[in-house]
Every structure is written in C-alpha cells, then in structure tokens.
Short mmCIF file of C-alpha atoms in Angstrom, two decimals:
data_model
loop_
_atom_site.label_atom_id
_atom_site.label_comp_id
_atom_site.label_asym_id
_atom_site.label_seq_id
_atom_site.Cartn_x
_atom_site.Cartn_y
_atom_site.Cartn_z
CA UNK A 1 13.89 -9.75 -70.81
CA UNK A 2 10.99 -10.99 -72.87
CA UNK A 3 9.10 -8.62 -75.14
CA UNK A 4 6.91 -6.07 -73.30
CA UNK A 5 3.23 -6.65 -72.61
CA UNK A 6 0.67 -6.03 -75.43
CA UNK A 7 -1.13 -2.77 -74.60
CA UNK A 8 -4.93 -2.82 -74.15
CA UNK A 9 -6.41 -0.11 -76.39
CA UNK A 10 -9.90 1.38 -76.49
CA UNK A 11 -11.18 -1.38 -78.77
CA UNK A 12 -9.83 -4.05 -76.43
CA UNK A 13 -11.52 -2.38 -73.45
CA UNK A 14 -14.84 -2.20 -75.33
CA UNK A 15 -14.49 -5.88 -76.21
CA UNK A 16 -14.46 -6.62 -72.45
CA UNK A 17 -18.15 -5.78 -72.47
CA UNK A 18 -18.92 -8.86 -74.58
CA UNK A 19 -18.26 -11.41 -71.80
CA UNK A 20 -20.19 -9.16 -69.38
CA UNK A 21 -23.12 -9.18 -71.82
CA UNK A 22 -22.94 -12.98 -71.94
CA UNK A 23 -22.93 -13.16 -68.12
CA UNK A 24 -26.00 -10.88 -68.00
CA UNK A 25 -27.80 -12.86 -70.72
CA UNK A 26 -27.15 -16.07 -68.79
CA UNK A 27 -28.47 -14.44 -65.66
CA UNK A 28 -31.66 -13.38 -67.44
CA UNK A 29 -32.13 -16.75 -69.17
CA UNK A 30 -31.61 -18.73 -65.96
CA UNK A 31 -33.38 -16.16 -63.74
CA UNK A 32 -30.29 -15.82 -61.52
CA UNK A 33 -31.22 -12.25 -60.61
CA UNK A 34 -27.61 -11.08 -60.92
CA UNK A 35 -27.88 -8.43 -63.65
CA UNK A 36 -28.06 -5.50 -61.24
CA UNK A 37 -25.16 -6.74 -59.10
CA UNK A 38 -23.00 -7.58 -62.11
CA UNK A 39 -23.70 -4.18 -63.68
CA UNK A 40 -22.82 -2.27 -60.51
CA UNK A 41 -19.69 -4.35 -59.95
CA UNK A 42 -18.59 -3.81 -63.56
CA UNK A 43 -19.24 -0.07 -63.41
CA UNK A 44 -17.35 0.26 -60.13
CA UNK A 45 -14.43 -1.76 -61.46
CA UNK A 46 -14.22 0.41 -64.56
CA UNK A 47 -14.31 3.70 -62.62
CA UNK A 48 -12.00 2.58 -59.81
CA UNK A 49 -9.39 1.01 -62.07
CA UNK A 50 -9.44 3.93 -64.52
CA UNK A 51 -8.91 6.28 -61.59
CA UNK A 52 -6.22 4.18 -59.97
CA UNK A 53 -4.44 3.69 -63.31
CA UNK A 54 -4.34 7.42 -63.86
CA UNK A 55 -3.40 8.35 -60.28
CA UNK A 56 -0.65 5.76 -59.97
CA UNK A 57 0.66 6.77 -63.38
CA UNK A 58 0.80 10.35 -62.18
CA UNK A 59 2.60 9.37 -58.97
CA UNK A 60 4.97 7.11 -60.93
CA UNK A 61 5.98 10.09 -63.02
CA UNK A 62 6.81 12.12 -59.88
CA UNK A 63 9.01 9.61 -57.99
CA UNK A 64 8.97 11.68 -54.78
CA UNK A 65 8.50 10.53 -51.19
CA UNK A 66 5.66 12.97 -50.67
CA UNK A 67 3.49 11.52 -53.39
CA UNK A 68 4.26 7.91 -52.45
CA UNK A 69 3.49 8.56 -48.78
CA UNK A 70 0.38 10.58 -49.68
CA UNK A 71 -1.05 7.85 -51.88
CA UNK A 72 -0.32 5.20 -49.22
CA UNK A 73 -2.05 7.40 -46.64
CA UNK A 74 -5.17 7.73 -48.79
CA UNK A 75 -5.19 3.95 -49.28
CA UNK A 76 -4.86 3.53 -45.50
CA UNK A 77 -7.79 5.85 -44.76
CA UNK A 78 -10.01 4.05 -47.26
CA UNK A 79 -8.99 0.69 -45.74
CA UNK A 80 -9.67 2.02 -42.21
CA UNK A 81 -13.13 3.25 -43.22
CA UNK A 82 -13.95 0.03 -45.04
CA UNK A 83 -12.80 -2.23 -42.20
CA UNK A 84 -14.60 -0.23 -39.52
CA UNK A 85 -17.71 -0.07 -41.70
CA UNK A 86 -17.75 -3.83 -42.14
CA UNK A 87 -17.20 -4.60 -38.46
CA UNK A 88 -18.44 -1.27 -37.11
CA UNK A 89 -21.75 -2.38 -35.70
CA UNK A 90 -19.92 -4.29 -32.97
CA UNK A 91 -18.14 -1.55 -31.07
CA UNK A 92 -17.59 2.17 -30.95
CA UNK A 93 -14.31 3.79 -31.86
CA UNK A 94 -13.53 1.15 -34.44
CA UNK A 95 -12.41 3.62 -37.11
CA UNK A 96 -9.36 4.80 -35.22
CA UNK A 97 -8.56 1.30 -33.96
CA UNK A 98 -8.65 -0.11 -37.49
CA UNK A 99 -6.71 2.77 -39.00
CA UNK A 100 -4.06 2.52 -36.29
CA UNK A 101 -3.75 -1.26 -36.59
CA UNK A 102 -3.68 -1.28 -40.40
CA UNK A 103 -1.28 1.63 -40.54
CA UNK A 104 1.06 0.11 -37.98
CA UNK A 105 1.15 -3.37 -39.46
CA UNK A 106 1.56 -2.16 -43.05
CA UNK A 107 4.24 0.34 -42.09
CA UNK A 108 6.28 -2.31 -40.28
CA UNK A 109 5.84 -4.73 -43.18
CA UNK A 110 6.76 -2.14 -45.80
CA UNK A 111 9.83 -0.96 -43.92
CA UNK A 112 11.19 -4.46 -43.40
CA UNK A 113 10.47 -5.85 -46.85
CA UNK A 114 11.44 -2.81 -48.92
CA UNK A 115 14.40 -1.61 -46.85
CA UNK A 116 15.92 -4.79 -45.49
CA UNK A 117 14.85 -7.54 -47.90
CA UNK A 118 14.78 -5.83 -51.31
CA UNK A 119 16.83 -2.75 -50.49
CA UNK A 120 14.82 0.01 -52.20
CA UNK A 121 16.30 3.25 -50.98
CA UNK A 122 14.57 5.63 -53.33
CA UNK A 123 10.94 6.71 -53.65
CA UNK A 124 10.20 4.26 -56.44
CA UNK A 125 6.42 3.88 -56.47
CA UNK A 126 6.78 0.66 -58.50
CA UNK A 127 7.66 -1.11 -55.26
CA UNK A 128 5.98 0.94 -52.55
CA UNK A 129 2.49 1.20 -54.00
CA UNK A 130 1.80 -2.42 -55.08
CA UNK A 131 3.52 -3.95 -52.02
CA UNK A 132 1.80 -1.51 -49.66
CA UNK A 133 -1.55 -2.14 -51.34
CA UNK A 134 -1.28 -5.90 -51.05
CA UNK A 135 -0.21 -5.77 -47.41
CA UNK A 136 -2.88 -3.24 -46.55
CA UNK A 137 -5.69 -5.07 -48.34
CA UNK A 138 -4.88 -8.38 -46.73
CA UNK A 139 -4.34 -6.83 -43.30
CA UNK A 140 -7.76 -5.20 -43.65
CA UNK A 141 -9.42 -8.55 -44.32
CA UNK A 142 -7.58 -10.18 -41.40
CA UNK A 143 -8.44 -7.39 -38.94
CA UNK A 144 -12.10 -7.42 -40.00
CA UNK A 145 -12.34 -11.21 -39.68
CA UNK A 146 -10.72 -11.07 -36.27
CA UNK A 147 -13.11 -8.45 -34.91
CA UNK A 148 -16.18 -10.09 -36.41
CA UNK A 149 -15.18 -13.44 -34.96
CA UNK A 150 -14.72 -11.97 -31.49
CA UNK A 151 -18.13 -10.29 -31.68
CA UNK A 152 -19.93 -13.44 -32.80
CA UNK A 153 -18.13 -15.71 -30.32
CA UNK A 154 -18.80 -13.36 -27.43
CA UNK A 155 -22.49 -13.35 -28.22
CA UNK A 156 -22.58 -17.12 -28.80
CA UNK A 157 -20.50 -18.02 -25.72
CA UNK A 158 -22.01 -15.48 -23.35
CA UNK A 159 -22.56 -18.15 -20.70
CA UNK A 160 -18.93 -19.32 -20.80
CA UNK A 161 -17.60 -15.78 -20.55
CA UNK A 162 -19.94 -14.86 -17.69
CA UNK A 163 -19.02 -18.05 -15.85
CA UNK A 164 -15.40 -16.89 -15.96
CA UNK A 165 -16.31 -13.36 -14.83
CA UNK A 166 -18.29 -14.78 -11.94
CA UNK A 167 -15.25 -16.76 -10.84
CA UNK A 168 -13.22 -13.55 -10.70
CA UNK A 169 -11.70 -13.50 -14.18
CA UNK A 170 -10.87 -10.15 -15.75
CA UNK A 171 -12.31 -9.48 -19.22
CA UNK A 172 -8.91 -10.44 -20.66
CA UNK A 173 -8.83 -13.75 -18.78
CA UNK A 174 -12.44 -14.46 -19.70
CA UNK A 175 -11.92 -13.81 -23.42
CA UNK A 176 -8.45 -15.28 -23.99
CA UNK A 177 -9.70 -18.45 -25.74
CA UNK A 178 -12.02 -16.38 -27.93
CA UNK A 179 -9.28 -13.90 -28.83
CA UNK A 180 -6.86 -16.70 -29.73
CA UNK A 181 -9.43 -18.46 -31.91
CA UNK A 182 -10.35 -15.21 -33.63
CA UNK A 183 -6.72 -14.51 -34.55
CA UNK A 184 -6.33 -18.08 -35.81
CA UNK A 185 -9.48 -17.80 -37.91
CA UNK A 186 -8.33 -14.49 -39.37
CA UNK A 187 -5.07 -16.07 -40.56
CA UNK A 188 -6.72 -19.11 -42.12
CA UNK A 189 -7.28 -17.64 -45.61
CA UNK A 190 -3.64 -16.56 -45.90
CA UNK A 191 -2.29 -19.84 -44.56
CA UNK A 192 -4.55 -21.78 -46.92
CA UNK A 193 -3.31 -19.65 -49.81
CA UNK A 194 0.30 -20.41 -48.85
CA UNK A 195 -0.49 -24.13 -48.75
CA UNK A 196 -1.72 -24.26 -52.33
CA UNK A 197 0.33 -21.50 -53.92
CA UNK A 198 1.77 -22.52 -57.27
CA UNK A 199 -0.09 -25.84 -57.23
CA UNK A 200 -3.73 -24.88 -57.54
CA UNK A 201 -3.41 -21.32 -58.74
CA UNK A 202 -0.89 -18.66 -59.57
CA UNK A 203 -1.40 -15.64 -57.33
CA UNK A 204 -2.16 -12.19 -58.71
CA UNK A 205 1.26 -10.70 -58.19
CA UNK A 206 3.13 -13.50 -59.92
CA UNK A 207 0.63 -13.58 -62.78
CA UNK A 208 1.03 -9.85 -63.17
CA UNK A 209 4.80 -10.05 -63.21
CA UNK A 210 4.73 -12.90 -65.74
CA UNK A 211 2.45 -10.84 -67.98
CA UNK A 212 4.76 -7.90 -67.46
CA UNK A 213 7.67 -9.93 -68.77
CA UNK A 214 9.53 -10.78 -65.57
CA UNK A 215 11.61 -13.93 -65.68
CA UNK A 216 9.47 -16.73 -64.04
CA UNK A 217 11.94 -17.63 -61.27
CA UNK A 218 12.19 -14.02 -60.12
CA UNK A 219 8.41 -13.68 -60.32
CA UNK A 220 8.12 -16.73 -58.07
CA UNK A 221 10.62 -15.31 -55.58
CA UNK A 222 8.74 -12.01 -55.44
CA UNK A 223 5.56 -13.97 -54.86
CA UNK A 224 7.21 -15.82 -51.98
CA UNK A 225 8.23 -12.52 -50.45
CA UNK A 226 4.79 -11.03 -50.76
CA UNK A 227 3.15 -14.11 -49.21
CA UNK A 228 5.41 -13.86 -46.20
CA UNK A 229 4.83 -10.10 -46.03
CA UNK A 230 1.07 -10.69 -46.10
CA UNK A 231 1.26 -13.35 -43.39
CA UNK A 232 3.31 -10.95 -41.27
CA UNK A 233 0.93 -8.01 -41.72
CA UNK A 234 -2.15 -10.22 -41.27
CA UNK A 235 -0.84 -11.54 -37.97
CA UNK A 236 -0.01 -8.07 -36.66
CA UNK A 237 -3.34 -6.63 -37.82
CA UNK A 238 -5.51 -9.51 -36.56
CA UNK A 239 -3.72 -9.56 -33.20
CA UNK A 240 -3.68 -5.79 -32.81
CA UNK A 241 -7.35 -5.44 -33.69
CA UNK A 242 -8.31 -8.28 -31.34
CA UNK A 243 -6.35 -6.87 -28.42
CA UNK A 244 -7.64 -3.34 -28.91
CA UNK A 245 -11.26 -4.37 -29.46
CA UNK A 246 -12.12 -7.10 -26.93
CA UNK A 247 -12.25 -4.74 -23.95
CA UNK A 248 -14.93 -2.66 -25.65
CA UNK A 249 -17.43 -5.46 -25.20
CA UNK A 250 -17.12 -5.06 -21.42
CA UNK A 251 -17.94 -2.28 -18.99
CA UNK A 252 -15.36 -0.90 -16.59
CA UNK A 253 -16.91 -3.05 -13.84
CA UNK A 254 -16.07 -6.26 -15.77
CA UNK A 255 -19.61 -6.75 -17.05
CA UNK A 256 -20.24 -8.20 -20.50
CA UNK A 257 -22.33 -5.67 -22.42
CA UNK A 258 -25.56 -6.75 -24.00
CA UNK A 259 -26.34 -7.07 -27.70
CA UNK B 1 -31.04 -2.69 -2.02
CA UNK B 2 -32.70 0.70 -1.98
CA UNK B 3 -34.88 1.93 -4.83
CA UNK B 4 -33.17 -0.30 -7.36
CA UNK B 5 -34.32 -0.10 -10.98
CA UNK B 6 -32.84 -1.86 -13.94
CA UNK B 7 -33.72 -1.32 -17.59
CA UNK B 8 -31.99 -2.50 -20.75
CA UNK B 9 -31.96 -1.10 -24.28
CA UNK B 10 -31.87 2.44 -25.59
CA UNK B 11 -34.23 5.26 -24.56
CA UNK B 12 -36.72 4.59 -27.33
CA UNK B 13 -37.30 0.90 -26.69
CA UNK B 14 -35.93 0.50 -23.17
CA UNK B 15 -37.26 -2.51 -21.31
CA UNK B 16 -37.72 -2.30 -17.56
CA UNK B 17 -36.52 -5.45 -15.84
CA UNK B 18 -36.71 -4.29 -12.22
CA UNK B 19 -38.62 -1.43 -10.64
CA UNK B 20 -38.19 0.11 -7.19
CA UNK B 21 -36.67 -2.85 -5.38
CA UNK B 22 -36.14 -2.35 -1.64
CA UNK B 23 -34.73 -5.46 -0.05
CA UNK B 24 -32.57 -6.40 2.90
CA UNK B 25 -31.09 -9.87 3.22
CA UNK B 26 -29.55 -10.85 6.55
CA UNK B 27 -26.21 -12.64 6.75
CA UNK B 28 -26.11 -16.38 7.13
CA UNK B 29 -29.64 -16.95 5.89
CA UNK B 30 -31.13 -18.73 2.90
CA UNK B 31 -33.29 -16.58 0.65
CA UNK B 32 -35.36 -18.01 -2.18
CA UNK B 33 -36.26 -15.71 -5.04
CA UNK B 34 -39.40 -16.99 -6.74
CA UNK B 35 -41.81 -15.63 -9.33
CA UNK B 36 -43.27 -16.28 -12.76
CA UNK B 37 -40.95 -16.42 -15.77
CA UNK B 38 -39.74 -12.99 -16.84
CA UNK B 39 -40.52 -11.50 -13.43
CA UNK B 40 -36.93 -10.37 -12.85
CA UNK B 41 -35.63 -13.12 -10.54
CA UNK B 42 -32.32 -13.64 -12.35
CA UNK B 43 -31.98 -9.91 -13.06
CA UNK B 44 -32.19 -9.28 -9.31
CA UNK B 45 -29.63 -11.95 -8.49
CA UNK B 46 -27.11 -10.65 -11.08
CA UNK B 47 -27.00 -7.24 -9.41
CA UNK B 48 -25.63 -8.64 -6.15
CA UNK B 49 -22.19 -9.62 -7.51
CA UNK B 50 -22.31 -6.76 -10.03
CA UNK B 51 -22.62 -8.97 -13.08
CA UNK B 52 -25.13 -6.29 -14.12
CA UNK B 53 -25.44 -2.67 -13.07
CA UNK B 54 -28.65 -1.10 -11.69
CA UNK B 55 -30.01 1.82 -13.70
CA UNK B 56 -30.71 3.65 -10.46
CA UNK B 57 -30.78 2.98 -6.72
CA UNK B 58 -28.09 1.72 -4.36
CA UNK B 59 -26.89 -1.75 -3.49
CA UNK B 60 -24.86 -2.47 -0.41
CA UNK B 61 -23.05 -5.79 -0.15
CA UNK B 62 -21.39 -6.99 3.07
CA UNK B 63 -21.62 -3.52 4.58
CA UNK B 64 -20.20 -1.61 1.62
CA UNK B 65 -21.77 -0.12 -1.55
CA UNK B 66 -21.24 -2.67 -4.32
CA UNK B 67 -19.60 0.01 -6.48
CA UNK B 68 -16.91 0.54 -3.85
CA UNK B 69 -15.71 -3.06 -3.93
CA UNK B 70 -12.88 -3.98 -6.27
CA UNK B 71 -14.77 -6.17 -8.77
CA UNK B 72 -12.58 -9.24 -8.32
CA UNK B 73 -12.77 -9.07 -4.53
CA UNK B 74 -16.56 -8.65 -4.66
CA UNK B 75 -16.90 -11.71 -6.88
CA UNK B 76 -14.73 -13.76 -4.55
CA UNK B 77 -16.76 -12.77 -1.48
CA UNK B 78 -20.04 -13.18 -3.40
CA UNK B 79 -19.72 -16.38 -5.44
CA UNK B 80 -22.26 -17.38 -8.05
CA UNK B 81 -23.33 -20.45 -9.97
CA UNK B 82 -25.09 -19.53 -13.20
CA UNK B 83 -28.09 -21.44 -14.45
CA UNK B 84 -26.02 -23.28 -17.03
CA UNK B 85 -22.53 -23.11 -15.60
CA UNK B 86 -19.84 -24.06 -18.06
CA UNK B 87 -16.83 -26.05 -16.98
CA UNK B 88 -13.43 -25.77 -18.59
CA UNK B 89 -12.73 -28.49 -21.11
CA UNK B 90 -10.20 -30.03 -18.71
CA UNK B 91 -10.19 -32.20 -15.59
CA UNK B 92 -12.40 -31.61 -12.58
CA UNK B 93 -9.31 -30.74 -10.55
CA UNK B 94 -8.20 -28.05 -13.01
CA UNK B 95 -11.71 -26.60 -12.86
CA UNK B 96 -11.51 -26.46 -9.10
CA UNK B 97 -8.10 -24.81 -9.16
CA UNK B 98 -9.31 -22.11 -11.56
CA UNK B 99 -10.73 -19.67 -8.97
CA UNK B 100 -7.50 -19.83 -6.98
CA UNK B 101 -5.51 -19.05 -10.11
CA UNK B 102 -7.80 -16.16 -11.05
CA UNK B 103 -7.72 -14.65 -7.58
CA UNK B 104 -4.03 -15.31 -7.07
CA UNK B 105 -4.84 -17.33 -3.97
CA UNK B 106 -3.32 -20.55 -2.84
CA UNK B 107 -6.18 -21.61 -0.62
CA UNK B 108 -8.77 -24.20 -1.53
CA UNK B 109 -8.36 -27.93 -1.43
CA UNK B 110 -9.93 -29.61 -4.49
CA UNK B 111 -10.25 -32.93 -2.67
CA UNK B 112 -12.16 -31.39 0.22
CA UNK B 113 -14.25 -29.36 -2.20
CA UNK B 114 -15.51 -32.34 -4.22
CA UNK B 115 -16.21 -34.28 -1.06
CA UNK B 116 -18.15 -31.34 0.30
CA UNK B 117 -20.57 -31.60 -2.60
CA UNK B 118 -20.89 -35.36 -2.27
CA UNK B 119 -18.55 -36.51 -5.02
CA UNK B 120 -15.67 -38.90 -4.50
CA UNK B 121 -12.06 -37.74 -4.68
CA UNK B 122 -11.27 -39.96 -7.69
CA UNK B 123 -13.57 -37.62 -9.67
CA UNK B 124 -10.73 -35.09 -9.66
CA UNK B 125 -8.91 -36.76 -12.55
CA UNK B 126 -12.03 -37.14 -14.69
CA UNK B 127 -12.53 -34.93 -17.72
CA UNK B 128 -15.23 -32.38 -16.99
CA UNK B 129 -16.99 -32.97 -20.31
CA UNK B 130 -17.61 -36.62 -19.42
CA UNK B 131 -19.67 -35.83 -16.32
CA UNK B 132 -23.44 -36.08 -16.06
CA UNK B 133 -25.48 -32.89 -15.75
CA UNK B 134 -25.90 -33.47 -12.03
CA UNK B 135 -22.18 -34.04 -11.53
CA UNK B 136 -21.35 -30.93 -13.53
CA UNK B 137 -23.69 -28.89 -11.37
CA UNK B 138 -21.97 -30.19 -8.26
CA UNK B 139 -18.51 -29.43 -9.61
CA UNK B 140 -19.71 -25.92 -10.43
CA UNK B 141 -20.99 -25.61 -6.87
CA UNK B 142 -17.70 -26.89 -5.45
CA UNK B 143 -15.81 -24.44 -7.66
CA UNK B 144 -17.97 -21.57 -6.40
CA UNK B 145 -17.37 -22.27 -2.71
CA UNK B 146 -13.69 -23.26 -2.90
CA UNK B 147 -12.55 -19.67 -2.31
CA UNK B 148 -14.68 -19.54 0.85
CA UNK B 149 -17.16 -16.83 -0.13
CA UNK B 150 -19.47 -15.12 2.37
CA UNK B 151 -22.42 -15.17 -0.03
CA UNK B 152 -23.42 -17.80 -2.59
CA UNK B 153 -25.77 -16.85 -5.43
CA UNK B 154 -27.47 -19.74 -7.20
CA UNK B 155 -29.53 -19.24 -10.36
CA UNK B 156 -31.95 -22.14 -10.62
CA UNK B 157 -29.35 -24.69 -9.53
CA UNK B 158 -31.73 -27.62 -9.89
CA UNK B 159 -33.57 -26.68 -13.08
CA UNK B 160 -31.65 -29.16 -15.25
CA UNK B 161 -31.71 -31.95 -12.67
CA UNK B 162 -34.16 -34.79 -12.12
CA UNK B 163 -36.05 -34.62 -8.80
CA UNK B 164 -33.79 -37.10 -7.00
CA UNK B 165 -30.54 -35.44 -8.06
CA UNK B 166 -32.05 -32.07 -7.24
CA UNK B 167 -32.88 -33.29 -3.75
CA UNK B 168 -29.33 -34.53 -3.25
CA UNK B 169 -27.94 -31.16 -4.29
CA UNK B 170 -30.18 -29.39 -1.78
CA UNK B 171 -28.98 -31.80 0.93
CA UNK B 172 -25.42 -30.83 0.06
CA UNK B 173 -26.30 -27.15 0.43
CA UNK B 174 -27.71 -27.85 3.87
CA UNK B 175 -24.54 -29.78 4.76
CA UNK B 176 -22.28 -26.96 3.55
CA UNK B 177 -24.15 -24.43 5.64
CA UNK B 178 -23.76 -26.64 8.70
CA UNK B 179 -19.99 -26.53 8.29
CA UNK B 180 -19.52 -22.80 7.87
CA UNK B 181 -21.38 -19.52 7.77
CA UNK B 182 -22.76 -18.87 4.32
CA UNK B 183 -25.50 -16.62 3.04
CA UNK B 184 -27.33 -18.35 0.20
CA UNK B 185 -29.54 -16.46 -2.22
CA UNK B 186 -31.12 -18.70 -4.82
CA UNK B 187 -33.51 -18.23 -7.69
CA UNK B 188 -35.80 -21.20 -7.90
CA UNK B 189 -38.90 -22.23 -9.75
CA UNK B 190 -39.63 -25.18 -7.51
CA UNK B 191 -41.60 -23.86 -4.57
CA UNK B 192 -41.26 -27.12 -2.66
CA UNK B 193 -37.51 -26.48 -2.49
CA UNK B 194 -38.16 -23.31 -0.52
CA UNK B 195 -40.33 -25.23 1.86
CA UNK B 196 -37.72 -27.96 2.18
CA UNK B 197 -34.75 -25.65 2.80
CA UNK B 198 -36.68 -23.09 4.82
CA UNK B 199 -35.43 -19.55 5.29
CA UNK B 200 -36.67 -16.39 3.64
CA UNK B 201 -38.59 -15.95 0.43
CA UNK B 202 -38.86 -13.06 -2.01
CA UNK B 203 -41.71 -13.13 -4.53
CA UNK B 204 -41.07 -11.18 -7.73
CA UNK B 205 -43.99 -10.25 -9.97
CA UNK B 206 -43.45 -8.24 -13.14
CA UNK B 207 -40.13 -6.72 -12.06
CA UNK B 208 -41.35 -5.60 -8.66
CA UNK B 209 -40.96 -7.13 -5.23
CA UNK B 210 -44.47 -8.37 -4.51
CA UNK B 211 -43.86 -9.99 -1.13
CA UNK B 212 -41.06 -11.11 1.16
CA UNK B 213 -40.84 -12.91 4.49
CA UNK B 214 -40.48 -16.36 6.01
CA UNK B 215 -40.77 -18.95 3.22
CA UNK B 216 -43.08 -21.25 5.16
CA UNK B 217 -45.35 -18.43 6.30
CA UNK B 218 -45.64 -17.01 2.77
CA UNK B 219 -46.40 -20.40 1.29
CA UNK B 220 -49.03 -21.15 3.93
CA UNK B 221 -50.65 -17.75 3.90
CA UNK B 222 -49.85 -15.59 0.84
CA UNK B 223 -50.52 -11.93 1.63
CA UNK B 224 -52.35 -10.73 -1.47
CA UNK B 225 -54.12 -11.76 -4.63
CA UNK B 226 -51.29 -11.76 -7.15
CA UNK B 227 -48.85 -13.50 -4.81
CA UNK B 228 -51.51 -15.97 -3.77
CA UNK B 229 -52.30 -16.71 -7.39
CA UNK B 230 -48.64 -17.41 -8.11
CA UNK B 231 -47.81 -19.36 -4.96
CA UNK B 232 -50.94 -21.46 -4.89
CA UNK B 233 -51.52 -21.52 -8.63
CA UNK B 234 -48.41 -23.69 -8.88
CA UNK B 235 -44.83 -23.71 -10.10
CA UNK B 236 -43.65 -21.83 -13.08
CA UNK B 237 -41.12 -22.54 -15.75
CA UNK B 238 -37.67 -21.05 -15.76
CA UNK B 239 -36.90 -17.57 -16.93
#
C-alpha cells in the first residue's frame, strides 16, 4: 500500500475558489455570459458534495444493511424523478416507469457484481454505495436517452409509423425499428467510453482509486468491472424504458397520438 | 357517418377539424372528397379505417360500428394509401409480402399485384428506394390491395405525380375495379380526376360537408355559392 491520500483542509477548499474566480473573470472579459451558470453550478456542487460526504460518512460508520439500502433507495428516487423530469413531457406515468426500470436494472447489476463477482457478503457501504451510484447514474442517462429518442423519432417518422399501422401493424410492429435504434443510441456513450478507456482518459473510478492509494493493476481491474456493470445496467435500463414507454404514444385502437 | 365531429388539442385551444358530418357511401362506388386546403378532407378519410377517432358521432363501416371491429381486421378490410406512403428499405417483393406477414395471411401474389398496377414482374427484385415517385406510388397501391380489401382509401394518390403518370395511375384504378368489387374513397385536389373517374363527390368546406352527389352533376351545376366558388373557382393545393 502506498501512503494515504493528502487530506483537503479548509484552506485547500477555499483555494478552490481561485480557479472559479479566474473562470468568471474570463467569462466577463470575453463576454461569454457564463458567470451566473458557473456560480450556480459551483454552489450546487459545494452543497451537494458536502451533504453527500457527510451522509456517506455517517452511513459508513454504521455498516448496517438498513442504512445501505435506505441510501440506495433515496438515490433511486432522485434518479427516477430526474429521469422522468428530463423525458417527462413525452408521456404520462413516466415517474413509475423510470423508477421501476432504474431500480430493477441497478438491483440486478449490484447483486451480480457484488455477490458473484467480488463476493461482498457484508453491508460494507464502501462497495455498495459507489458501485450502486455509478450503475444508477449511467442507467438513468441511458433510459432518458432511450425515451427521448423514441419520442423524437416517432414525431419525425410519423408517416412511416402510420403507413405500418394502415397495413395492419400493431404499435409494437410499427415501432420496432425505432425502439431498436433508440436502445442502440442510448448505449453509444458507454460503448464509446469502453473503446477509449485507458487510452484517451482515465475514468473517474480508476482515478479515484489511484488517488486513494490502490495498486494500479487492481484499480484497472475494478475499472473493467465497473465498465461492464455499467454496460449491463445501461442495456437493461434502455431496453426496459423503451419497451414500457413506446405503447404510451398510441391509443388502445392502435392510433398514433398527436404532439 | 352520423353527426361526426373531430377536434384536436386540449379544451383551451381545441381546434375543430370536422363538424356534424352525416355521410353515407354505397359499396362498390368511387367517392371523391374535394375541398380547399384545410377543409378536413384527409381528417374525414382517416376516420374510416380508424387511424383517428371522432370526438363525437358514430361511424359504421361495412355494416358494423367501426369501434366494434378488431383494429387489424378493420384495416385489412379497409386498406389505405397515405399521401406520402413510405416503403420498407427492402425489395419491392418484401414490401408486397409485408401485409400478409402482419395479418398472418398467406394470400396475395406479389407478381399478380405488381402486374395489376401496371408494373412488370421483374420489378419485384428491385430495391424500393431506387424506384421513381410514380413507381413507389404504384407499389404502395399494390401493397394496399394485395390483401383483397373491400374498401380502398386514397389520400391524394396523384399529388406527387406528373399529369401523365397520374393519368396512368387512375387508369390502373379503373382496371382494378373492373376485376373485382372495390369501394374507393379518395381525397383529391384535381377536380378533373373526379370527372374522369366518375362516381360520387363530397365537397368539404371548413370542416363541414358542403355538398355531395354525382361528381359530374356537381361539377356541372354546383348547388350553392360556396361550393360553386370552390368548384368553378379552380383547383386547390393539397392539405
């Protein structure tokens, strides 16, 4: 084991404001109009990370299933709300669809990768919370992309879909190509990331482990596992969301809804 | 159709597309739906195979309320060619086999179907995306009638075609009707087509049925001012 990570104290945290001040000065000098956005983003990051640092620290001290499961559940609800908010204008009932899909895909991923692959049989939040968070966050992006793609393709290819309906196709038969493309599009960011991993950039988890003092080969192996876990959860979430959502764009009489 | 209305949008900014339509179309006839753009011609046509739902009123199709038909069966009995029909990105033959696959039917002979619309059988192996607009329209027509529907709905079938190709397509429609019983209901913006094909005519003005009757009689002697203005004032663009 290498020596432990240098702690960031109050002075170090205050010094983080210097680069932010430079970014804002640049924005003012070049009239980029980003000061407001940068300020809000910085403030949110500070509050959210302070809170999460404290909460996770608290849960880490407890080491009980209840607190691990409770924290994961809160993360799931926030992800469900966020995903349905982002894609929510497209169909009703998206909140429960998204929560169900994200919960299901993350649960399956967590169970397989923690129980079978790593073999964590205790409530150690060090594994459950970061792995669950990464799977959940990526699954959320994939499910949102998938739903948004279906909505935009259905509105763009209205004529193609109606041609199929007219020929006697069910909504599922009429939207199959669109659903497939949407799932493919939702997986693209993850697949692209897998293509360049280690060559163009070091992913967050590996960087974090390296900073934390993990031996580089093990950090790389953990990164490999998390990439595969993310691909797995993304695929389940994108597919689940697509299958549960497409029918909501049609009426019971196989009519494509308007707008 | 009895007292059929159709509106779209929410209560606040609902838009009425059709108002109080009463219309009876006899079997084995040709009916031309004409009218200015935005008058509700296509909206009317789309109710017949239940591609859209009326807001109120009743629609009976082939002796049964349209709501009582299983949707797939209704759309097989009442075929439709949309204004811009899209073909699958495959061969003509695969396009013609599609309705059979969707309906789980084995009937329909692609070779006979292309010949029926005046295309040669060696077209079957061609890729659909390499066809001209006129050829695509004919393949779409062949695909619509391959499952032997009782009613054929056509939404401006000739709007994208040059006059000669349009004329050929109309000739094919006449030929198809000579071979078997078929009720044709078509939206058109070319009034001379109604005169050429004969049959019945429905004039839509502003979402209401302004006049209906024999096409030739209506064209020769329009019954009232608005209809006269439209029919004699000339053709209109698509809607």
